[in-house]
Amino acid sequence: MLPDNFVIENFEPVKMSVENIGPFHDRFELDLTDSNGDPCNFFLLVSENGQGKTTLLDVMVVLMSMLQADRIIRKFGHEDLDRLIQYGTDSARAQLDILVRFYREGEYQTAILSLIASPEGTSSIRPWTETELKKIGADFWSRFGYRRHRSGHIERIGSKDTFIEDLLSCIHNKMSRGPDGFGESSFTVPTLLYFTAYRDIPKVINKGRSISAPEDWTYRIVKKFLSGDKWVHSLDNLLVWLKWIDDERFERAIDDVNRWVFRDTNKKLEGVQKDPPEAIVSNRGTKHRLDRLSSGEKSLVQMILRIGALMTRNTWVVIDELDVHLHPKWQHRILNTLKKIAVETPGLRIIATTHSREILTGFEFETKEPGLRKGGHIIEENL
């Protein structure tokens, strides 16, 4: 039973370790803190192609998804869980360490939560000592995850303390609810919004257009966005739905897109039309669909609308190939926009990959910027 006063204040990634996964044949550790040891709110992962950047993001998604795995077991059985913990089979292991500050029973506490996927006979890759916990400001260490035995049996592993049970209950209690704001939320539960390298906005097929909730409308701890032309997955459907809700979220969405994407341009997101239902952009008096935008505009519109509509107070925005198919001008524009959003949005953490020198130069690892806790890692050759 979830205590009425269990509230998650902060949910911040601090380390991730993998072993025998993809190009990482030996143990590989990613430190997600800044030069002061504080959790970053903007982290950049850099390497040449094929060195494991996307693999690390995929592992992060899998490990975070395990926080709703109990629900998946009840609904779908073990086959889906096998897929969910694919990185914990055979000799592969993975661990994601998260700094969690929470309020319960009249007091604040801080924990290191380690999400672990491992094969039979193994557990954590990286144990946390009392000295390390004290240094990072944590009161205790909790573990949660799954181990797959050679027989096929799946076993829950880790500590079974009240913190884990309260956290899982808190997450599961929100999973049937839709978001309650745009650009802000009363939900304190964590969510990970994963933008793959395919962030196009294709022309939406006319079949099946109606006023209907977007496919990913209700809360889930992980949401992965792929390019698709189906109405339920489209940004047009999201905007039509926000308009139909009629509670000021639509107006905020329009304002944010025009502020972050079209400022200092002749373009403007005007709103949505009824027949066919879709969003309309104006450019010097000429009107067109979202799919007629440039690659850079499409990428940024995708992120602004998805983040604003689906964020909670503890949101990880994970972006693969920040620079994909973009002119250097747009690479800098997207980077600078995300920096400003990170500064203006407490509780938002951005983790992005790139192989662009333009992005790397503009990120300026060593330069202090007010409101930003920057960090990064350059992956050397693993093959």
Coordinates of N, CA, C and O in Angstrom, one line a residue, residues 154-298:
I154 N 12.6 -16.4 -14.7 CA 13.0 -15.0 -14.4 C 12.8 -14.7 -13.0 O 11.7 -14.9 -12.4
E155 N 13.8 -14.2 -12.3 CA 13.8 -13.9 -10.9 C 14.0 -12.4 -10.6 O 14.9 -11.8 -11.2
R156 N 13.2 -11.9 -9.8 CA 13.4 -10.5 -9.3 C 14.6 -10.5 -8.4 O 14.7 -11.3 -7.5
I157 N 15.5 -9.5 -8.6 CA 16.6 -9.5 -7.7 C 16.7 -8.1 -7.0 O 16.0 -7.2 -7.4
G158 N 17.5 -8.0 -6.0 CA 17.8 -6.8 -5.3 C 17.0 -6.7 -4.0 O 16.4 -7.6 -3.5
S159 N 17.2 -5.6 -3.3 CA 16.6 -5.3 -2.0 C 15.1 -5.3 -2.1 O 14.5 -4.8 -3.1
K160 N 14.4 -5.8 -1.1 CA 13.0 -5.7 -1.0 C 12.6 -4.8 0.1 O 11.8 -5.2 1.0
D161 N 13.1 -3.6 0.1 CA 12.7 -2.6 1.2 C 11.5 -1.8 0.9 O 11.0 -1.9 -0.2
T162 N 11.0 -1.1 1.8 CA 9.8 -0.3 1.6 C 10.0 0.8 0.6 O 9.0 1.1 -0.1
F163 N 11.2 1.3 0.4 CA 11.4 2.3 -0.6 C 11.1 1.8 -2.0 O 10.4 2.4 -2.8
I164 N 11.6 0.6 -2.3 CA 11.4 0.0 -3.6 C 9.9 -0.3 -3.8 O 9.3 0.1 -4.9
E165 N 9.2 -0.8 -2.8 CA 7.8 -1.1 -3.0 C 7.0 0.2 -3.1 O 6.0 0.2 -3.9
D166 N 7.3 1.2 -2.4 CA 6.6 2.5 -2.5 C 6.9 3.1 -3.8 O 5.9 3.7 -4.4
L167 N 8.1 3.1 -4.3 CA 8.4 3.6 -5.6 C 7.6 2.9 -6.7 O 7.0 3.6 -7.6
L168 N 7.6 1.6 -6.7 CA 6.9 0.8 -7.7 C 5.4 1.1 -7.7 O 4.7 1.3 -8.7
S169 N 4.8 1.2 -6.5 CA 3.4 1.5 -6.3 C 3.1 2.9 -6.8 O 2.1 3.1 -7.5
C170 N 4.0 3.9 -6.6 CA 3.8 5.2 -7.0 C 3.8 5.3 -8.6 O 2.9 6.0 -9.2
I171 N 4.7 4.6 -9.2 CA 4.7 4.5 -10.7 C 3.5 3.8 -11.2 O 2.8 4.3 -12.1
H172 N 3.1 2.7 -10.7 CA 2.0 1.9 -11.2 C 0.7 2.7 -11.0 O -0.2 2.6 -11.9
N173 N 0.5 3.4 -10.0 CA -0.7 4.2 -9.7 C -1.0 5.3 -10.7 O -2.1 5.8 -10.9
K174 N 0.1 5.7 -11.4 CA -0.1 6.8 -12.4 C -0.2 6.3 -13.8 O -0.5 7.0 -14.7
M175 N -0.1 5.0 -14.0 CA 0.1 4.4 -15.4 C -1.2 4.5 -16.2 O -1.2 4.3 -17.4
S176 N -2.4 4.7 -15.6 CA -3.6 4.8 -16.4 C -4.0 6.2 -16.6 O -5.1 6.5 -17.1
R177 N -3.2 7.2 -16.1 CA -3.6 8.6 -16.1 C -2.9 9.3 -17.3 O -1.8 9.1 -17.6
G178 N -3.6 10.3 -17.8 CA -3.1 11.2 -18.8 C -2.4 12.4 -18.2 O -2.6 12.7 -17.0
P179 N -1.5 13.0 -18.9 CA -0.8 14.2 -18.4 C -1.8 15.3 -18.0 O -2.9 15.4 -18.6
D180 N -1.4 16.2 -17.1 CA -2.3 17.2 -16.6 C -1.9 18.7 -16.9 O -2.4 19.6 -16.4
G181 N -0.9 18.8 -17.9 CA -0.5 20.1 -18.2 C 0.4 20.1 -19.5 O 0.7 19.0 -20.0
F182 N 0.8 21.3 -20.0 CA 1.8 21.4 -21.0 C 2.9 22.2 -20.6 O 2.8 23.4 -20.1
G183 N 4.1 21.6 -20.6 CA 5.3 22.3 -20.1 C 5.4 22.4 -18.6 O 6.4 22.9 -18.0
E184 N 4.5 21.7 -17.9 CA 4.5 21.6 -16.5 C 3.6 20.5 -16.1 O 2.7 20.0 -16.9
S185 N 3.8 19.9 -14.9 CA 3.0 18.7 -14.5 C 3.0 18.7 -13.0 O 3.9 19.1 -12.3
S186 N 1.9 18.1 -12.5 CA 1.8 17.8 -11.0 C 2.4 16.5 -10.7 O 2.6 16.1 -9.5
F187 N 2.6 15.6 -11.7 CA 3.2 14.3 -11.5 C 4.6 14.4 -11.1 O 5.4 15.0 -11.8
T188 N 5.0 13.7 -10.0 CA 6.4 13.7 -9.6 C 7.1 12.4 -10.1 O 8.3 12.3 -9.9
V189 N 6.4 11.5 -10.6 CA 6.9 10.2 -11.0 C 7.9 10.4 -12.2 O 7.7 11.4 -13.0
P190 N 8.9 9.6 -12.3 CA 9.9 9.8 -13.4 C 9.4 9.3 -14.8 O 8.5 8.4 -14.8
T191 N 9.8 9.9 -15.8 CA 9.6 9.4 -17.2 C 10.8 9.7 -18.1 O 11.5 10.6 -17.8
L192 N 11.0 8.8 -19.0 CA 12.1 8.9 -20.0 C 11.5 9.0 -21.3 O 10.7 8.1 -21.8
L193 N 11.7 10.1 -22.0 CA 11.2 10.3 -23.4 C 12.4 10.1 -24.4 O 13.4 10.9 -24.4
Y194 N 12.3 9.1 -25.2 CA 13.4 8.6 -26.0 C 13.1 9.0 -27.5 O 12.2 8.5 -28.1
F195 N 14.0 9.9 -28.0 CA 13.9 10.4 -29.4 C 15.0 9.7 -30.2 O 16.2 9.9 -30.0
T196 N 14.6 8.7 -31.0 CA 15.5 8.0 -31.9 C 16.1 9.0 -32.9 O 15.7 10.1 -33.0
A197 N 17.0 8.5 -33.7 CA 17.6 9.3 -34.8 C 16.6 9.6 -35.9 O 16.9 10.4 -36.7
Y198 N 15.5 8.9 -35.9 CA 14.5 9.1 -37.0 C 13.3 10.0 -36.4 O 12.3 9.5 -35.9
R199 N 13.5 11.3 -36.6 CA 12.6 12.3 -36.0 C 11.8 13.1 -37.1 O 11.5 14.2 -37.0
D200 N 11.6 12.4 -38.3 CA 10.9 13.1 -39.4 C 9.5 13.3 -39.0 O 8.9 12.6 -38.1
I201 N 8.8 14.2 -39.7 CA 7.3 14.3 -39.6 C 6.8 14.0 -41.0 O 6.7 14.9 -41.8
P202 N 6.4 12.7 -41.2 CA 5.9 12.4 -42.5 C 4.4 12.9 -42.8 O 3.8 13.3 -41.8
K203 N 4.0 12.9 -44.0 CA 2.6 13.3 -44.3 C 1.7 12.2 -43.7 O 1.9 11.0 -43.8
V204 N 0.7 12.6 -42.9 CA -0.2 11.7 -42.2 C -1.2 11.2 -43.2 O -1.8 11.9 -44.0
I205 N -1.4 9.9 -43.2 CA -2.5 9.3 -44.1 C -3.8 9.7 -43.6 O -4.1 10.0 -42.4
N206 N -4.7 9.9 -44.6 CA -6.1 10.4 -44.3 C -7.0 9.4 -43.6 O -7.8 9.8 -42.8
K207 N -6.7 8.2 -43.8 CA -7.6 7.1 -43.2 C -7.5 7.1 -41.7 O -6.4 7.2 -41.1
G208 N -8.7 7.1 -41.0 CA -8.7 7.0 -39.6 C -8.6 8.2 -38.8 O -8.4 8.2 -37.6
R209 N -8.6 9.4 -39.4 CA -8.5 10.6 -38.7 C -9.8 10.9 -37.9 O -10.9 10.9 -38.4
S210 N -9.6 11.2 -36.6 CA -10.7 11.5 -35.7 C -10.2 12.1 -34.5 O -9.0 12.2 -34.3
I211 N -11.1 12.6 -33.7 CA -10.7 13.2 -32.4 C -10.4 12.0 -31.4 O -11.4 11.4 -31.0
S212 N -9.2 11.6 -31.2 CA -8.9 10.5 -30.4 C -7.6 10.7 -29.7 O -6.7 11.4 -30.1
A213 N -7.5 10.1 -28.5 CA -6.3 10.3 -27.6 C -5.1 9.7 -28.4 O -5.1 8.7 -29.0
P214 N -3.9 10.4 -28.4 CA -2.7 9.9 -29.0 C -2.4 8.6 -28.4 O -2.7 8.3 -27.2
E215 N -1.6 7.8 -29.2 CA -1.3 6.4 -28.8 C -0.5 6.4 -27.4 O -0.7 5.5 -26.6
D216 N 0.3 7.4 -27.2 CA 1.1 7.4 -26.0 C 0.6 8.4 -24.9 O 1.4 8.9 -24.1
W217 N -0.7 8.6 -24.9 CA -1.2 9.7 -24.0 C -1.1 9.4 -22.6 O -0.8 10.2 -21.8
T218 N -1.4 8.2 -22.1 CA -1.4 7.8 -20.7 C 0.1 7.7 -20.2 O 1.0 7.3 -21.0
Y219 N 0.3 7.9 -18.9 CA 1.6 7.8 -18.4 C 2.3 6.5 -18.5 O 1.6 5.4 -18.2
R220 N 3.5 6.4 -18.9 CA 4.4 5.3 -18.8 C 5.8 5.8 -18.5 O 6.1 6.9 -18.8
I221 N 6.6 5.0 -17.8 CA 7.9 5.4 -17.4 C 8.8 5.6 -18.6 O 9.7 6.5 -18.5
V222 N 8.6 4.9 -19.7 CA 9.4 5.1 -20.9 C 8.5 5.3 -22.1 O 7.6 4.5 -22.3
K223 N 8.8 6.3 -22.9 CA 8.1 6.5 -24.2 C 9.2 6.7 -25.3 O 10.0 7.5 -25.2
K224 N 9.0 5.9 -26.3 CA 10.0 5.9 -27.4 C 9.2 6.4 -28.7 O 8.2 5.9 -29.1
F225 N 9.8 7.5 -29.3 CA 9.1 8.1 -30.4 C 9.8 7.7 -31.7 O 11.0 7.9 -31.9
L226 N 9.0 7.2 -32.6 CA 9.5 6.8 -33.9 C 8.7 7.5 -35.0 O 7.6 7.9 -34.8
S227 N 9.3 7.7 -36.2 CA 8.6 8.4 -37.3 C 7.6 7.4 -37.8 O 7.9 6.3 -38.1
G228 N 6.4 8.0 -38.0 CA 5.3 7.1 -38.6 C 4.2 8.0 -39.1 O 4.0 9.1 -38.7
D229 N 3.4 7.4 -40.1 CA 2.4 8.2 -40.7 C 1.0 7.9 -40.2 O 0.0 8.4 -40.7
K230 N 0.9 7.0 -39.2 CA -0.4 6.7 -38.7 C -1.0 7.9 -37.8 O -0.2 8.5 -37.1
W231 N -2.3 8.1 -37.9 CA -2.9 9.2 -37.2 C -2.6 9.2 -35.7 O -2.3 10.2 -35.1
V232 N -2.7 8.1 -35.1 CA -2.6 8.0 -33.6 C -1.2 8.3 -33.1 O -1.0 8.7 -32.0
H233 N -0.2 8.2 -34.0 CA 1.2 8.5 -33.6 C 1.6 9.9 -34.0 O 2.7 10.3 -33.7
S234 N 0.8 10.6 -34.7 CA 1.3 11.9 -35.3 C 1.2 13.1 -34.4 O 0.4 13.1 -33.5
L235 N 2.0 14.1 -34.8 CA 2.0 15.4 -34.1 C 0.7 16.1 -34.4 O 0.1 16.8 -33.5
D236 N 0.1 15.9 -35.6 CA -1.2 16.5 -35.9 C -2.2 16.0 -35.0 O -3.1 16.8 -34.5
N237 N -2.3 14.7 -34.7 CA -3.3 14.2 -33.8 C -3.1 14.7 -32.4 O -4.1 15.1 -31.7
L238 N -1.8 14.9 -32.0 CA -1.6 15.4 -30.6 C -2.1 16.8 -30.5 O -2.8 17.2 -29.5
L239 N -1.9 17.7 -31.6 CA -2.4 19.1 -31.5 C -3.9 19.1 -31.6 O -4.5 19.9 -30.9
V240 N -4.5 18.3 -32.4 CA -6.0 18.3 -32.5 C -6.5 17.8 -31.1 O -7.5 18.4 -30.7
W241 N -5.9 16.9 -30.5 CA -6.4 16.4 -29.2 C -6.3 17.5 -28.1 O -7.2 17.7 -27.3
L242 N -5.1 18.2 -28.1 CA -5.0 19.3 -27.2 C -6.0 20.4 -27.4 O -6.5 21.0 -26.5
K243 N -6.3 20.7 -28.7 CA -7.4 21.7 -29.0 C -8.7 21.2 -28.5 O -9.5 22.0 -27.9
W244 N -9.0 19.9 -28.6 CA -10.3 19.4 -28.2 C -10.5 19.4 -26.7 O -11.5 19.7 -26.2
I245 N -9.3 19.2 -26.0 CA -9.4 19.2 -24.5 C -9.8 20.6 -24.0 O -10.5 20.7 -23.0
D246 N -9.4 21.6 -24.7 CA -9.8 23.0 -24.4 C -9.5 23.4 -23.0 O -10.4 23.8 -22.2
D247 N -8.3 23.3 -22.5 CA -7.9 23.7 -21.2 C -6.7 24.5 -21.1 O -5.9 24.5 -20.2
E248 N -6.4 25.2 -22.2 CA -5.2 26.1 -22.4 C -3.9 25.4 -22.7 O -2.9 26.0 -23.0
R249 N -3.9 24.0 -22.7 CA -2.7 23.3 -23.2 C -2.4 23.6 -24.6 O -1.2 23.7 -25.0
F250 N -3.4 23.6 -25.5 CA -3.2 23.9 -26.9 C -2.5 25.2 -27.1 O -1.6 25.3 -27.9
E251 N -3.0 26.3 -26.4 CA -2.4 27.6 -26.6 C -1.0 27.6 -26.1 O -0.1 28.3 -26.8
R252 N -0.7 26.9 -25.1 CA 0.7 26.9 -24.6 C 1.6 26.1 -25.6 O 2.7 26.5 -25.8
A253 N 1.1 25.1 -26.2 CA 1.8 24.3 -27.2 C 2.2 25.2 -28.4 O 3.3 25.2 -28.9
I254 N 1.2 25.9 -28.9 CA 1.4 26.8 -30.0 C 2.5 27.9 -29.6 O 3.4 28.2 -30.4
D255 N 2.3 28.5 -28.5 CA 3.3 29.5 -28.0 C 4.7 28.9 -27.9 O 5.7 29.6 -28.3
D256 N 4.8 27.7 -27.4 CA 6.2 27.1 -27.2 C 6.8 26.8 -28.5 O 8.0 27.1 -28.7
V257 N 6.1 26.3 -29.5 CA 6.6 26.0 -30.8 C 7.1 27.3 -31.5 O 8.2 27.4 -32.0
N258 N 6.2 28.3 -31.4 CA 6.6 29.6 -32.1 C 7.8 30.3 -31.4 O 8.6 30.9 -32.0
R259 N 7.9 30.1 -30.1 CA 9.0 30.7 -29.3 C 10.3 30.0 -29.6 O 11.3 30.6 -29.8
W260 N 10.3 28.7 -29.5 CA 11.5 27.9 -29.6 C 12.0 27.6 -31.0 O 13.2 27.4 -31.3
V261 N 11.0 27.4 -31.9 CA 11.3 26.9 -33.3 C 11.3 28.1 -34.3 O 12.3 28.2 -35.1
F262 N 10.3 28.9 -34.2 CA 10.1 29.9 -35.3 C 10.4 31.3 -35.0 O 10.2 32.2 -35.7
R263 N 11.0 31.5 -33.8 CA 11.4 32.9 -33.4 C 12.4 33.5 -34.5 O 13.2 32.8 -35.0
D264 N 12.2 34.7 -34.8 CA 13.1 35.5 -35.7 C 13.0 34.9 -37.1 O 13.9 35.0 -37.9
T265 N 11.8 34.2 -37.4 CA 11.6 33.7 -38.8 C 10.2 34.3 -39.3 O 9.5 34.9 -38.5
N266 N 9.9 34.0 -40.5 CA 8.6 34.4 -41.1 C 7.6 33.3 -40.9 O 6.5 33.4 -41.4
K267 N 7.9 32.2 -40.2 CA 7.0 31.1 -40.1 C 6.3 31.2 -38.7 O 6.8 31.8 -37.8
K268 N 5.1 30.5 -38.7 CA 4.4 30.5 -37.5 C 3.4 29.3 -37.4 O 2.8 29.0 -38.5
L269 N 3.4 28.6 -36.3 CA 2.4 27.6 -36.2 C 1.1 28.3 -35.8 O 0.9 28.8 -34.7
E270 N 0.1 28.2 -36.7 CA -1.2 28.9 -36.5 C -2.1 28.2 -35.6 O -2.9 28.8 -34.8
G271 N -2.2 26.9 -35.8 CA -3.2 26.1 -35.1 C -3.6 24.9 -35.9 O -2.7 24.3 -36.6
V272 N -4.8 24.4 -35.7 CA -5.3 23.2 -36.5 C -6.6 23.6 -37.2 O -7.3 24.5 -36.8
Q273 N -6.8 22.9 -38.3 CA -8.0 23.1 -39.1 C -8.9 21.8 -38.9 O -8.4 20.8 -38.4
K274 N -10.1 21.9 -39.4 CA -11.1 20.8 -39.1 C -11.1 19.8 -40.3 O -11.3 18.6 -40.0
D275 N -10.9 20.3 -41.5 CA -11.1 19.4 -42.6 C -10.0 19.5 -43.7 O -10.0 20.5 -44.4
P276 N -9.1 18.6 -43.7 CA -8.9 17.5 -42.8 C -8.3 18.0 -41.5 O -7.6 19.0 -41.5
P277 N -8.5 17.3 -40.4 CA -7.9 17.7 -39.1 C -6.4 17.6 -39.2 O -5.9 16.5 -39.2
E278 N -5.7 18.7 -39.1 CA -4.3 18.7 -39.1 C -3.7 20.1 -38.7 O -4.5 21.1 -38.8
A279 N -2.5 20.1 -38.4 CA -1.9 21.4 -38.0 C -1.5 22.2 -39.2 O -1.2 21.7 -40.3
I280 N -1.5 23.5 -39.0 CA -1.2 24.4 -40.1 C -0.1 25.4 -39.8 O -0.1 26.0 -38.7
V281 N 0.9 25.5 -40.6 CA 2.0 26.5 -40.5 C 1.8 27.6 -41.6 O 1.5 27.2 -42.7
S282 N 2.0 28.8 -41.2 CA 2.0 29.9 -42.2 C 3.4 30.4 -42.4 O 4.2 30.5 -41.5
N283 N 3.7 30.8 -43.7 CA 5.0 31.3 -44.0 C 4.8 32.4 -45.1 O 4.4 32.1 -46.2
R284 N 4.9 33.7 -44.6 CA 4.6 34.8 -45.5 C 3.3 34.8 -46.1 O 3.1 35.1 -47.3
G285 N 2.3 34.3 -45.4 CA 0.9 34.2 -45.9 C 0.5 32.9 -46.6 O -0.6 32.6 -46.8
T286 N 1.5 32.1 -46.9 CA 1.3 30.8 -47.5 C 1.2 29.7 -46.3 O 2.0 29.7 -45.4
K287 N 0.1 28.9 -46.4 CA -0.1 27.9 -45.4 C 0.3 26.5 -45.9 O 0.1 26.2 -47.1
H288 N 0.9 25.7 -45.0 CA 1.3 24.3 -45.3 C 1.3 23.4 -44.1 O 1.1 23.9 -43.0
R289 N 1.5 22.1 -44.3 CA 1.4 21.1 -43.3 C 2.8 21.1 -42.5 O 3.8 21.6 -43.0
L290 N 2.8 20.4 -41.4 CA 4.0 20.2 -40.6 C 5.0 19.4 -41.4 O 6.2 19.6 -41.3
D291 N 4.6 18.5 -42.3 CA 5.6 17.6 -43.0 C 6.3 18.4 -44.1 O 7.3 17.9 -44.7
R292 N 5.9 19.7 -44.3 CA 6.6 20.5 -45.3 C 7.7 21.4 -44.6 O 8.4 22.1 -45.3
L293 N 8.0 21.2 -43.3 CA 9.0 21.9 -42.7 C 10.4 21.4 -43.0 O 10.5 20.3 -43.5
S294 N 11.4 22.1 -42.7 CA 12.8 21.6 -43.0 C 13.2 20.6 -41.9 O 12.5 20.4 -40.9
S295 N 14.2 19.8 -42.2 CA 14.7 18.8 -41.3 C 14.9 19.3 -39.8 O 14.5 18.6 -38.9
G296 N 15.6 20.4 -39.7 CA 15.9 21.0 -38.4 C 14.6 21.4 -37.7 O 14.4 21.1 -36.5
E297 N 13.7 22.0 -38.4 CA 12.4 22.4 -37.8 C 11.6 21.2 -37.4 O 11.0 21.2 -36.3
K298 N 11.6 20.2 -38.2 CA 10.8 19.0 -37.8 C 11.4 18.4 -36.6 O 10.6 18.0 -35.7

